[in-house]
XYZ file of C-alpha atoms in Angstrom:
765
model
C -90.238 -127.420 -32.887
C -93.493 -126.432 -31.176
C -93.939 -128.053 -27.727
C -96.944 -130.348 -27.498
C -98.904 -131.301 -24.349
C -97.684 -134.473 -22.712
C -100.066 -137.352 -22.100
C -101.667 -136.809 -18.734
C -101.118 -133.070 -18.670
C -104.196 -131.281 -17.250
C -106.213 -128.951 -19.461
C -105.305 -125.338 -18.886
C -108.364 -123.560 -17.425
C -108.855 -120.226 -15.694
C -108.914 -122.112 -12.418
C -105.563 -123.775 -13.156
C -104.100 -120.389 -14.217
C -105.211 -118.872 -10.899
C -103.863 -121.850 -8.980
C -100.507 -121.047 -10.499
C -100.661 -117.502 -9.195
C -101.073 -115.831 -12.578
C -103.763 -113.320 -13.537
C -105.648 -113.687 -16.792
C -103.794 -110.645 -18.109
C -100.455 -112.243 -17.305
C -101.528 -115.468 -18.959
C -102.495 -113.499 -22.121
C -99.070 -111.924 -21.995
C -97.579 -115.391 -22.053
C -99.687 -116.318 -25.052
C -98.512 -113.164 -26.840
C -94.869 -113.969 -26.053
C -95.168 -117.480 -27.411
C -97.647 -116.805 -30.233
C -99.666 -119.809 -28.963
C -101.134 -121.328 -25.813
C -98.498 -122.593 -23.357
C -98.185 -126.254 -22.361
C -98.722 -127.314 -18.783
C -94.939 -127.448 -18.308
C -94.526 -123.951 -19.711
C -97.315 -122.711 -17.404
C -95.395 -124.093 -14.450
C -92.117 -122.431 -15.645
C -93.794 -119.041 -16.019
C -95.696 -119.307 -12.752
C -92.395 -119.785 -10.918
C -90.329 -117.195 -12.745
C -93.126 -114.604 -12.691
C -93.902 -115.166 -9.049
C -93.234 -112.273 -6.672
C -90.471 -114.228 -5.057
C -88.491 -114.564 -8.292
C -89.547 -111.556 -10.378
C -89.944 -108.706 -7.822
C -92.780 -107.448 -10.051
C -94.192 -105.128 -7.377
C -90.903 -103.929 -5.999
C -88.508 -103.667 -8.910
C -89.502 -100.078 -9.805
C -88.937 -99.022 -6.163
C -85.606 -100.889 -5.800
C -84.164 -98.894 -8.666
C -84.132 -95.822 -6.351
C -81.667 -97.364 -4.005
C -77.991 -96.214 -4.214
C -75.923 -99.202 -5.415
C -72.587 -97.809 -6.508
C -69.324 -96.921 -4.812
C -65.694 -97.245 -5.957
C -65.363 -100.410 -3.868
C -68.566 -102.137 -5.024
C -67.447 -104.934 -7.373
C -70.889 -106.492 -7.783
C -74.212 -104.845 -6.982
C -77.768 -106.169 -7.153
C -78.682 -108.752 -9.710
C -76.281 -111.527 -8.803
C -76.296 -114.281 -6.232
C -74.630 -111.918 -3.716
C -73.123 -108.490 -3.590
C -69.358 -108.068 -3.445
C -67.226 -105.216 -2.135
C -63.429 -104.757 -2.299
C -61.637 -104.207 1.050
C -58.082 -103.756 -0.198
C -54.982 -105.870 -0.859
C -56.875 -107.867 -3.518
C -59.408 -109.124 -1.013
C -63.244 -108.779 -1.240
C -66.327 -109.593 0.765
C -69.469 -111.283 -0.639
C -72.600 -111.005 1.439
C -76.364 -111.382 1.137
C -79.518 -111.735 3.242
C -82.632 -113.668 2.215
C -85.893 -114.787 3.781
C -87.497 -118.183 4.389
C -90.585 -116.900 6.044
C -93.387 -119.008 4.585
C -91.573 -122.338 4.829
C -90.640 -121.632 8.444
C -94.264 -120.873 9.254
C -95.387 -124.371 8.348
C -92.250 -126.359 9.143
C -89.953 -124.245 11.366
C -86.980 -126.547 11.590
C -86.570 -127.376 7.931
C -87.756 -123.962 6.805
C -85.049 -122.223 8.866
C -82.347 -124.868 8.092
C -82.859 -124.684 4.312
C -82.863 -120.907 4.519
C -79.341 -121.073 5.955
C -78.338 -123.542 3.244
C -79.610 -121.309 0.474
C -77.830 -118.223 1.647
C -74.579 -120.100 2.028
C -74.816 -121.223 -1.595
C -75.520 -117.659 -2.726
C -72.208 -116.601 -1.215
C -69.913 -119.444 -2.216
C -71.193 -119.355 -5.864
C -69.478 -115.909 -6.015
C -66.169 -117.604 -5.269
C -66.148 -116.636 -1.626
C -65.544 -118.884 1.347
C -68.298 -118.303 3.958
C -66.921 -117.067 7.248
C -70.084 -115.970 9.145
C -73.777 -116.370 9.396
C -76.264 -113.951 10.940
C -80.048 -113.935 11.205
C -83.008 -111.681 11.912
C -86.105 -113.284 13.435
C -89.588 -112.157 14.312
C -92.260 -114.092 16.164
C -95.545 -113.486 17.924
C -95.928 -113.434 21.677
C -94.095 -116.103 23.608
C -97.278 -116.515 25.669
C -98.511 -118.638 22.798
C -97.535 -122.383 22.779
C -97.658 -122.261 18.977
C -95.166 -119.354 18.883
C -92.838 -121.136 21.379
C -92.960 -124.234 19.011
C -92.042 -122.032 16.001
C -89.331 -120.194 17.892
C -87.687 -123.357 19.178
C -87.848 -125.022 15.799
C -86.447 -122.121 13.875
C -83.559 -121.663 16.337
C -82.726 -125.379 16.257
C -82.876 -125.436 12.443
C -80.489 -122.468 12.128
C -78.134 -123.896 14.719
C -77.997 -127.464 13.398
C -77.418 -126.435 9.798
C -74.791 -123.872 10.422
C -73.034 -125.990 13.041
C -72.882 -129.038 10.714
C -71.542 -127.020 7.786
C -68.851 -125.515 10.019
C -69.664 -121.835 9.448
C -70.069 -119.758 12.694
C -73.353 -118.054 13.441
C -71.957 -114.856 14.957
C -74.863 -112.481 15.330
C -78.508 -111.581 14.729
C -81.584 -110.163 16.334
C -84.905 -111.493 17.627
C -88.101 -109.492 18.349
C -91.497 -110.638 19.525
C -94.811 -108.927 18.773
C -98.377 -110.125 18.217
C -98.140 -108.653 14.688
C -96.047 -111.668 13.755
C -98.260 -114.257 15.431
C -99.477 -115.989 12.249
C -96.427 -115.258 10.056
C -92.983 -115.345 11.590
C -90.075 -113.796 9.721
C -86.892 -115.823 9.273
C -84.134 -113.878 7.517
C -80.651 -115.435 7.069
C -77.428 -113.539 6.135
C -74.102 -114.968 5.040
C -70.753 -113.224 4.668
C -67.772 -114.700 2.777
C -64.239 -113.620 1.882
C -62.562 -114.039 -1.514
C -59.663 -112.816 -3.585
C -60.924 -110.359 -6.255
C -59.360 -112.479 -8.993
C -61.675 -115.449 -7.969
C -64.844 -113.492 -8.298
C -67.236 -115.471 -10.650
C -70.685 -114.492 -11.881
C -73.721 -116.566 -12.880
C -73.565 -115.588 -16.555
C -73.923 -118.311 -19.120
C -71.686 -117.852 -22.129
C -69.720 -119.786 -24.765
C -71.748 -121.578 -27.436
C -71.210 -125.318 -27.014
C -70.282 -125.107 -23.359
C -71.939 -127.852 -21.385
C -74.536 -127.219 -18.631
C -73.929 -129.460 -15.722
C -76.158 -130.376 -12.723
C -74.060 -130.719 -9.604
C -74.765 -132.036 -6.061
C -77.830 -133.719 -4.707
C -80.329 -135.595 -6.799
C -83.686 -133.995 -7.637
C -86.845 -135.024 -5.760
C -90.343 -133.724 -5.373
C -89.678 -131.549 -2.301
C -90.127 -127.857 -2.643
C -92.160 -127.908 -5.880
C -93.860 -124.507 -6.218
C -91.886 -123.154 -3.213
C -91.421 -119.802 -5.031
C -95.174 -119.543 -5.686
C -95.862 -120.628 -2.078
C -93.685 -117.751 -0.887
C -95.634 -115.335 -3.164
C -99.057 -115.774 -1.574
C -100.709 -114.972 1.747
C -100.434 -117.631 4.485
C -103.638 -119.331 5.424
C -104.744 -122.368 7.397
C -104.661 -124.283 4.092
C -100.851 -123.886 4.071
C -100.623 -126.447 6.865
C -101.342 -128.971 4.201
C -98.403 -127.624 2.160
C -95.616 -129.129 4.263
C -94.393 -131.257 1.339
C -93.448 -127.898 -0.376
C -90.942 -127.223 2.365
C -87.497 -128.493 1.306
C -85.419 -130.897 3.363
C -81.849 -129.830 3.979
C -78.656 -131.958 4.272
C -75.855 -129.829 5.743
C -73.299 -132.576 5.244
C -73.863 -132.586 1.521
C -73.806 -128.775 1.620
C -70.305 -128.853 3.125
C -69.098 -131.133 0.315
C -70.807 -128.885 -2.251
C -69.139 -125.779 -0.735
C -65.647 -127.276 -1.011
C -66.277 -128.683 -4.478
C -67.710 -125.449 -5.817
C -64.745 -123.386 -4.539
C -62.327 -125.880 -6.113
C -64.236 -125.772 -9.402
C -64.040 -121.980 -9.427
C -60.314 -121.950 -8.663
C -59.663 -124.550 -11.323
C -60.850 -122.277 -14.194
C -62.806 -125.278 -15.632
C -66.145 -123.467 -15.354
C -67.479 -120.096 -16.582
C -70.567 -119.769 -14.378
C -72.200 -121.320 -11.395
C -75.568 -120.746 -9.650
C -77.554 -122.207 -6.780
C -80.745 -124.062 -7.753
C -82.715 -122.118 -5.137
C -86.207 -120.706 -5.531
C -87.834 -122.241 -8.598
C -84.919 -124.669 -8.816
C -83.564 -125.663 -12.222
C -86.035 -123.245 -13.893
C -84.731 -120.058 -12.341
C -81.017 -121.035 -12.313
C -80.954 -121.932 -16.013
C -83.158 -119.164 -17.220
C -81.476 -116.446 -15.207
C -77.983 -117.504 -16.259
C -79.076 -117.537 -19.895
C -80.697 -114.048 -19.597
C -77.609 -112.565 -17.942
C -75.407 -113.859 -20.817
C -78.067 -113.075 -23.467
C -77.607 -116.628 -24.876
C -79.755 -119.540 -25.728
C -79.706 -122.812 -23.835
C -81.214 -126.255 -24.090
C -81.821 -128.706 -21.237
C -82.874 -132.376 -21.418
C -84.736 -133.328 -18.220
C -84.094 -137.015 -18.817
C -80.430 -136.412 -17.947
C -81.146 -134.770 -14.606
C -80.205 -137.165 -11.770
C -83.425 -138.067 -9.862
C -84.063 -139.654 -6.501
C -87.731 -140.445 -7.245
C -89.210 -142.391 -10.108
C -91.775 -141.087 -12.545
C -90.999 -137.399 -12.132
C -92.480 -135.265 -14.938
C -90.575 -132.456 -16.688
C -92.896 -130.067 -14.775
C -91.776 -131.538 -11.479
C -88.094 -131.685 -12.360
C -87.999 -128.079 -13.509
C -89.803 -126.733 -10.408
C -88.343 -128.948 -7.678
C -86.483 -127.051 -4.965
C -84.532 -129.951 -3.645
C -81.567 -128.621 -1.660
C -77.830 -128.751 -2.096
C -77.891 -128.489 -5.981
C -75.926 -126.246 -8.244
C -76.038 -125.539 -11.934
C -72.663 -125.127 -13.659
C -71.618 -123.913 -17.091
C -68.332 -125.680 -17.833
C -65.728 -124.929 -20.458
C -66.152 -127.306 -23.430
C -63.625 -130.066 -23.266
C -63.068 -129.827 -19.536
C -66.090 -131.917 -18.460
C -63.828 -134.728 -17.181
C -61.932 -132.250 -15.004
C -65.211 -131.051 -13.507
C -66.359 -134.604 -12.929
C -63.036 -135.482 -11.262
C -63.267 -132.555 -8.885
C -66.791 -133.479 -7.849
C -65.951 -137.200 -7.503
C -63.151 -136.176 -5.088
C -65.893 -134.652 -2.907
C -68.294 -137.662 -3.322
C -70.591 -135.635 -5.641
C -71.819 -136.353 -9.135
C -71.814 -134.239 -12.230
C -74.348 -134.797 -14.993
C -74.298 -132.921 -18.265
C -77.941 -132.019 -18.828
C -77.653 -129.381 -21.582
C -75.550 -126.802 -23.400
C -75.283 -123.203 -24.395
C -76.534 -122.748 -27.965
C -76.375 -120.053 -30.606
C -80.149 -120.144 -31.251
C -81.825 -117.460 -29.066
C -84.254 -119.739 -27.235
C -84.747 -121.274 -23.858
C -85.613 -124.915 -24.655
C -86.450 -127.857 -22.475
C -86.666 -131.361 -23.895
C -87.648 -134.758 -22.606
C -85.439 -136.898 -24.782
C -86.484 -136.044 -28.348
C -89.721 -134.272 -27.290
C -89.690 -130.477 -26.736
C -91.782 -129.833 -23.662
C -91.089 -126.081 -23.184
C -89.632 -123.364 -25.439
C -89.440 -119.621 -24.966
C -88.031 -116.998 -27.319
C -84.706 -115.424 -26.393
C -84.501 -114.175 -22.826
C -88.102 -112.987 -22.728
C -88.962 -115.417 -20.020
C -87.017 -113.090 -17.747
C -87.218 -109.722 -19.469
C -90.919 -109.783 -20.338
C -92.080 -110.319 -16.767
C -94.585 -107.556 -15.981
C -94.001 -104.973 -13.247
C -96.658 -103.172 -11.280
C -97.042 -99.809 -9.536
C -100.296 -100.152 -7.574
C -102.178 -97.431 -5.841
C -100.529 -96.258 -2.598
C -102.139 -94.556 0.334
C -101.661 -94.635 4.037
C -104.088 -96.384 6.284
C -105.985 -93.588 8.199
C -105.781 -95.700 11.357
C -101.999 -95.521 11.271
C -102.077 -91.760 10.599
C -104.176 -91.404 13.734
C -101.965 -93.605 15.817
C -98.843 -91.661 14.781
C -100.508 -88.358 15.679
C -101.438 -89.494 19.182
C -99.760 -87.560 22.017
C -98.266 -90.546 23.881
C -96.399 -88.242 26.268
C -99.686 -87.275 27.891
C -100.697 -90.864 28.670
C -101.058 -91.170 32.477
C -98.437 -93.212 34.213
C -99.486 -96.457 35.879
C -99.467 -96.333 39.712
C -96.547 -98.773 39.793
C -94.355 -96.358 37.717
C -93.872 -94.234 40.803
C -90.944 -96.633 41.324
C -88.761 -96.479 38.203
C -87.213 -99.782 39.253
C -90.563 -101.481 38.536
C -90.621 -99.974 35.084
C -87.032 -101.089 34.387
C -88.077 -104.587 35.460
C -90.986 -104.623 32.996
C -88.897 -103.400 30.071
C -85.733 -105.467 30.601
C -87.857 -108.670 30.890
C -89.568 -108.024 27.610
C -88.449 -110.952 25.397
C -87.498 -108.397 22.676
C -85.085 -106.676 25.083
C -83.931 -109.577 27.290
C -80.726 -111.459 26.420
C -80.961 -113.844 23.535
C -78.367 -116.179 25.025
C -80.911 -118.988 24.987
C -80.851 -118.606 21.248
C -77.150 -118.188 20.441
C -75.861 -120.783 22.841
C -77.359 -123.245 20.399
C -75.118 -121.811 17.661
C -71.413 -122.570 17.243
C -70.055 -119.037 16.908
C -66.392 -119.896 17.426
C -65.790 -122.554 14.755
C -62.938 -121.600 12.425
C -61.493 -119.525 15.302
C -61.914 -116.152 13.642
C -64.734 -114.753 15.803
C -63.514 -111.882 17.984
C -66.881 -110.625 19.190
C -69.708 -113.058 18.988
C -73.463 -112.722 19.579
C -74.653 -110.368 22.349
C -72.632 -107.272 21.506
C -73.452 -104.284 19.352
C -72.162 -106.037 16.312
C -70.238 -109.257 15.605
C -66.547 -108.938 14.687
C -64.744 -111.570 12.630
C -61.051 -111.271 11.798
C -59.818 -111.702 8.276
C -57.299 -114.514 8.440
C -53.642 -113.609 7.667
C -54.272 -109.874 8.060
C -54.606 -107.330 10.858
C -58.122 -106.440 9.769
C -61.591 -107.572 10.714
C -65.185 -107.313 9.579
C -67.994 -105.987 11.801
C -71.380 -107.487 10.929
C -74.886 -106.541 12.039
C -78.515 -107.187 11.215
C -81.074 -104.549 12.366
C -84.697 -103.531 11.908
C -87.710 -102.297 13.931
C -91.145 -103.229 12.469
C -92.970 -101.154 15.114
C -91.270 -97.958 13.968
C -92.026 -98.779 10.304
C -95.631 -99.537 11.142
C -96.003 -96.027 12.573
C -93.899 -94.321 9.856
C -92.318 -96.542 7.265
C -89.960 -93.899 5.865
C -88.536 -92.925 9.318
C -88.485 -96.580 10.439
C -86.368 -97.571 7.443
C -84.005 -94.706 7.992
C -83.560 -95.747 11.611
C -82.881 -99.363 10.582
C -79.923 -98.242 8.455
C -78.666 -95.720 10.941
C -78.839 -98.064 13.887
C -76.994 -100.854 11.963
C -74.279 -98.289 11.105
C -74.070 -97.142 14.724
C -73.762 -100.667 15.987
C -70.942 -101.422 13.570
C -69.169 -98.181 14.393
C -69.316 -99.005 18.070
C -66.957 -101.899 17.436
C -64.488 -99.651 15.670
C -65.577 -100.405 12.114
C -66.353 -98.038 9.294
C -69.752 -98.959 7.783
C -69.262 -99.843 4.130
C -72.375 -101.347 2.535
C -75.661 -103.079 3.214
C -77.849 -105.934 2.020
C -81.483 -105.752 2.807
C -84.546 -107.966 3.272
C -87.856 -106.207 2.800
C -90.610 -108.125 4.663
C -94.033 -106.742 3.889
C -97.657 -107.819 3.382
C -99.734 -107.991 0.192
C -98.473 -105.205 -2.136
C -101.802 -105.156 -3.968
C -103.357 -103.491 -0.992
C -102.773 -99.724 -1.236
C -101.774 -99.335 2.420
C -99.094 -102.071 2.125
C -97.688 -100.680 -1.109
C -97.546 -97.259 0.539
C -95.428 -98.809 3.342
C -93.175 -100.508 0.869
C -92.704 -97.319 -1.168
C -91.977 -95.169 1.936
C -89.611 -97.654 3.477
C -87.639 -98.005 0.284
C -87.358 -94.220 0.050
C -86.234 -93.915 3.690
C -83.593 -96.612 3.153
C -82.359 -94.826 0.073
C -81.998 -91.541 1.993
C -80.133 -93.167 4.836
C -77.780 -95.120 2.586
C -76.944 -91.993 0.574
C -76.265 -89.936 3.641
C -74.225 -92.588 5.432
C -72.339 -93.713 2.357
C -73.445 -97.350 2.518
C -74.661 -98.556 -0.924
C -77.044 -101.453 -1.270
C -75.282 -104.435 -2.918
C -78.281 -106.734 -3.084
C -80.956 -108.345 -0.953
C -84.370 -109.927 -1.030
C -88.002 -108.860 -1.068
C -90.465 -111.004 0.760
C -94.047 -109.981 0.338
C -97.423 -111.491 1.147
C -96.410 -111.913 4.748
C -99.953 -112.088 5.968
C -102.083 -114.481 7.887
C -105.917 -114.472 8.021
C -105.690 -112.108 10.965
C -103.471 -109.364 9.497
C -100.271 -108.451 7.764
C -97.043 -108.356 9.657
C -95.547 -105.028 10.569
C -93.591 -103.686 7.566
C -90.178 -104.944 8.508
C -87.185 -103.909 6.417
C -84.117 -105.721 7.792
C -80.653 -104.298 7.188
C -77.534 -106.453 7.012
C -74.532 -104.093 7.522
C -70.857 -104.789 6.793
C -68.078 -102.617 8.218
C -64.324 -102.795 8.107
C -61.876 -102.545 10.995
C -58.394 -101.617 9.705
C -56.492 -102.884 12.771
C -57.357 -105.532 15.340
C -56.205 -103.180 18.081
C -59.130 -100.923 17.302
C -61.738 -103.550 18.139
C -64.035 -102.118 20.824
C -66.531 -103.956 23.021
C -69.841 -102.800 24.378
C -69.491 -103.535 28.105
C -67.744 -101.587 30.912
C -64.357 -103.127 31.605
C -62.375 -100.936 33.899
C -63.418 -99.552 37.344
C -62.908 -95.827 37.586
C -63.483 -95.033 33.910
C -65.601 -92.009 33.131
C -68.955 -92.631 31.392
C -69.832 -90.161 28.650
C -73.069 -89.960 26.635
C -72.676 -88.878 23.037
C -75.947 -87.478 21.747
C -78.893 -86.030 23.573
C -81.944 -87.594 25.299
C -85.345 -86.303 24.185
C -88.931 -86.505 25.314
C -89.793 -89.009 22.552
C -91.782 -92.096 23.532
C -93.513 -93.050 20.261
C -93.142 -96.670 19.172
C -91.067 -97.549 22.230
C -90.774 -100.919 23.931
C -91.790 -99.056 27.147
C -95.198 -98.125 25.636
C -95.773 -101.566 24.213
C -94.728 -103.382 27.403
C -96.055 -101.168 30.151
C -99.135 -99.617 28.460
C -99.830 -102.279 25.740
C -99.806 -99.457 23.186
C -98.215 -99.013 19.777
C -98.659 -95.368 18.958
C -97.004 -92.008 18.606
C -94.397 -90.884 16.081
C -91.218 -93.003 16.095
C -88.006 -91.179 17.157
C -86.609 -88.548 14.886
C -83.787 -89.669 12.669
C -81.362 -86.913 11.827
C -79.165 -88.535 9.197
C -76.518 -85.844 9.269
C -76.370 -86.167 13.091
C -76.050 -89.932 12.663
C -73.087 -89.500 10.308
C -71.361 -87.001 12.558
C -71.879 -89.353 15.570
C -70.295 -92.242 13.633
C -67.348 -90.154 12.627
C -66.837 -88.918 16.173
C -66.951 -92.504 17.567
C -64.483 -93.779 14.969
C -62.106 -90.858 15.517
C -62.269 -91.374 19.283
C -61.494 -95.065 18.954
C -58.596 -94.317 16.628
C -57.308 -91.798 19.125
C -57.285 -94.528 21.786
C -59.665 -92.793 24.212
C -62.476 -95.314 24.060
C -62.651 -98.377 26.385
C -66.217 -99.371 25.508
C -69.012 -98.091 23.244
C -72.628 -99.159 23.317
C -75.552 -97.918 21.264
C -78.644 -96.742 23.195
C -81.768 -97.688 21.290
C -84.437 -100.340 22.045
C -85.565 -100.112 25.642
C -83.931 -96.681 26.180
C -81.024 -95.333 28.142
C -81.702 -97.237 31.421
C -81.635 -100.584 29.540
C -78.495 -99.629 27.651
C -76.712 -98.710 30.877
C -77.769 -102.011 32.479
C -76.370 -103.840 29.515
C -73.072 -102.081 29.801
C -72.869 -103.282 33.364
C -73.845 -106.964 32.910
C -73.580 -107.986 29.247
C -70.121 -109.528 29.834
C -71.671 -112.194 32.034
C -69.388 -113.363 34.732
C -67.454 -110.084 34.855
C -70.076 -107.430 35.688
C -69.261 -103.969 36.865
C -71.518 -101.461 38.529
C -71.931 -97.787 37.587
C -72.838 -94.517 39.310
C -74.878 -92.442 36.855
C -76.202 -88.910 37.299
C -78.681 -87.721 34.634
C -79.730 -84.596 36.571
C -78.638 -82.349 33.739
C -81.558 -83.795 31.815
C -84.066 -83.609 34.732
C -86.316 -81.249 32.739
C -87.382 -84.255 30.650
C -90.111 -86.585 31.889
C -88.456 -89.362 33.876
C -89.930 -92.196 31.728
C -88.864 -90.508 28.521
C -85.331 -89.964 29.833
C -84.913 -93.504 31.020
C -86.995 -95.479 28.502
C -87.451 -93.271 25.460
C -85.621 -94.493 22.375
C -84.132 -91.305 20.974
C -81.643 -92.046 18.203
C -78.007 -91.061 17.641
C -76.847 -91.837 21.225
C -73.837 -93.874 22.280
C -72.619 -94.648 25.789
C -68.844 -94.453 26.075
C -66.474 -95.467 28.894
C -63.195 -93.722 28.693
C -59.956 -93.200 30.666
C -59.645 -89.703 29.163
C -62.978 -87.852 29.101
C -61.347 -84.494 28.125
C -59.823 -85.921 24.992
C -63.046 -87.781 24.135
C -65.162 -84.607 24.486
C -62.655 -82.634 22.377
C -63.098 -85.164 19.529
C -66.873 -85.069 19.876
C -66.881 -81.264 19.753
C -64.743 -81.260 16.661
C -67.315 -83.433 14.973
C -70.266 -81.363 16.138
C -71.565 -84.015 18.554
C -72.960 -83.210 21.976
C -71.179 -85.030 24.829
C -72.178 -85.226 28.478
C -70.236 -86.789 31.379
C -72.893 -88.882 33.159
C -71.038 -91.102 35.633
C -68.299 -93.476 36.574
C -67.742 -97.227 36.225
C -67.897 -98.765 39.663
C -66.789 -102.164 41.095
C -68.394 -105.585 40.671
C -69.777 -105.255 44.210
C -71.592 -101.985 43.440
C -75.060 -101.682 41.909
C -76.177 -99.729 38.907
C -77.281 -96.407 40.409
C -79.061 -93.852 38.230
C -79.827 -90.503 39.810
C -82.158 -87.947 38.256
C -82.535 -84.904 40.519
C -83.876 -86.165 43.862
C -84.912 -89.542 42.509
C -82.587 -92.532 42.375
C -82.919 -95.914 40.761
C -80.687 -98.577 42.336
C -80.474 -102.100 40.944
C -78.128 -104.787 42.093
C -76.086 -106.545 39.432
C -77.205 -110.044 40.414
C -80.860 -108.883 40.173
C -80.279 -107.373 36.693
C -78.341 -110.420 35.579
C -81.183 -112.762 36.566
C -83.857 -110.627 34.864
C -81.904 -110.099 31.679
C -80.402 -113.538 31.075
C -83.075 -115.861 32.545
C -86.291 -114.373 31.128
C -86.319 -116.329 27.831
C -84.994 -119.598 29.363
C -87.751 -119.383 31.951
C -90.405 -118.905 29.307
C -89.082 -121.734 27.132
C -88.500 -124.212 29.919
C -91.321 -123.380 32.322
C -94.235 -121.238 31.289
C -95.133 -117.748 30.033
C -95.984 -116.810 33.608
C -92.289 -116.655 34.335
C -91.727 -113.448 32.388
C -91.229 -111.268 35.368
C -90.730 -113.818 38.164
C -87.174 -114.822 37.306
C -85.895 -112.693 40.241
C -86.916 -113.816 43.703
C -84.777 -111.629 45.882
C -84.842 -107.898 46.516
C -83.679 -105.796 43.516
C -81.435 -103.633 45.677
């Protein structure tokens, strides 16, 4: 039966097609697929599924280059979440996704519903969520608008995760004017399951009923996927109704009900009604199973009267799932949901006819042949060329930039860098998160990586999100390599072997050649790093069109890394813990300053080549650290990266707030390097180790081809951090460092931006 326009449907015009985010060529492709003009409802369906957010039409060809396979990968890209086996019949499901555009116009609900969506992606695989992480980018905290966005996003993340009862154990936050008009809000979830309980969102079984589960459908979030596939503008302030409203208490019920449904065997598939709502969940499940389905929108439970098929199909109301049940077990499904105070409504079924059909009672309102709604989406490979401005910035010799007069005192420089909001402690953020609920968190926020034990075993997972948009802006390929390598280093510092990643690619408008060039190069760099480090990509998210009228954001690929610790006794922390331990630096300082926080903070400059990333050297370093931890000769391990070696050493002294220890450091063996590069350059592949047995540690490092240098000794809580370089010495008291590091962001958020470097009122020495 050919769908006919409904009374009141608007006439399809070029302007309406453009409003739905389709080009004329794409619209003609729809007409060819259907053999006729689409109805208004069909136009809405295609606009959602062919949006960048759902279809990945500009990134799909690039993503195919990423390594996705390993013997332990049970589910790679293409499902709700990736899944890896970790032995003894256990597996880990994990995924990262963005909620950037919604958070830009409504930070609290945008961030909260981002957490809700990523939770559903994980528990629909049959996994119980055990941890949440995030990766956030904002403009300068000098801006009242940015402070409003920052506060709203953090509260939204905290409130949702806290109410659901899943700990938020880690993350990262960076601030730069490049994100002023378009913040980035990426949420990651990790869950644990038994391999036998793994379920996929694949519709199958002719006659099997399709059931809508969870909250009722309203008008919130309509065209959310299309909204996320366009540049942000001032007009988007009027699009607040498109931002969904979350209910974490319903989410908790849905989580428990979904896991019970999966364990019951009464269902064959389950999927979150996320971006594009009922449209994407139903069409994608049908395409994966290569089956036909029919849906009657009059049977969808609604919370608002008068909703049209167009609105019902495109609504992104939260806390909803779509389930394919086994025929004859509908009552069992309903009983499980009733137990959790949720409803189940049969809204359709799997059919033998190869069509995707939507009805409104007896009227067909949308019909597409076979699975072409998914498979016929166009893909694009636009022109790619680097912006000459960036080429020139990268070529600049930043080492020759004259020092400021104040830099004669390296303590002044340390103060500037350590009070940068990007470097300073994010305790203001994570104290709003419950990171201990469920009692499995061993290392929470603030360390190199979070560590969560796997209940009823001696093993644990190390989890980390990482990325550096400034590096990627200057060199997207190198920046992406560094993002993977640093995430792996951070995980290894806790005693975990890096296993796999999920990624979130945050970029501007891919139709612009300079942006597509960045996307292409970053994807290539990520692929190179993952291949060398043995960390396949199990899935992720691409978020494009992150632009405001002012400019695009920095290209920001974010890595979510998962590592495995085989024995809880191997868990290693990042801070000094024992007076008298020897401090050893693995890796070598360099004269590199490009893309550093030092340059941005002290000289207000983003330029130079980012640090070199030797992937073989990174792999050797990880192996050396893991072997040293296994040998029992590591007391602490901390990655040296953002802010440089001086910041990393300060963190080793004070990051365990309340139990600080001083350190006497002598870097004179590196005195040939410029002082600022040695202390604040961000050379990669470096880890600071405290050890009771430096000889054994250095033997392990040598065996793995890693340079090691004894640089000092852990001192007492009454001693300062003292760093000597030849005849120059930097001496900083621990109370002074503590105040600068931990109070910078609280001062900004509770007082004013002028408090950035006035948190300390007493002498630094």
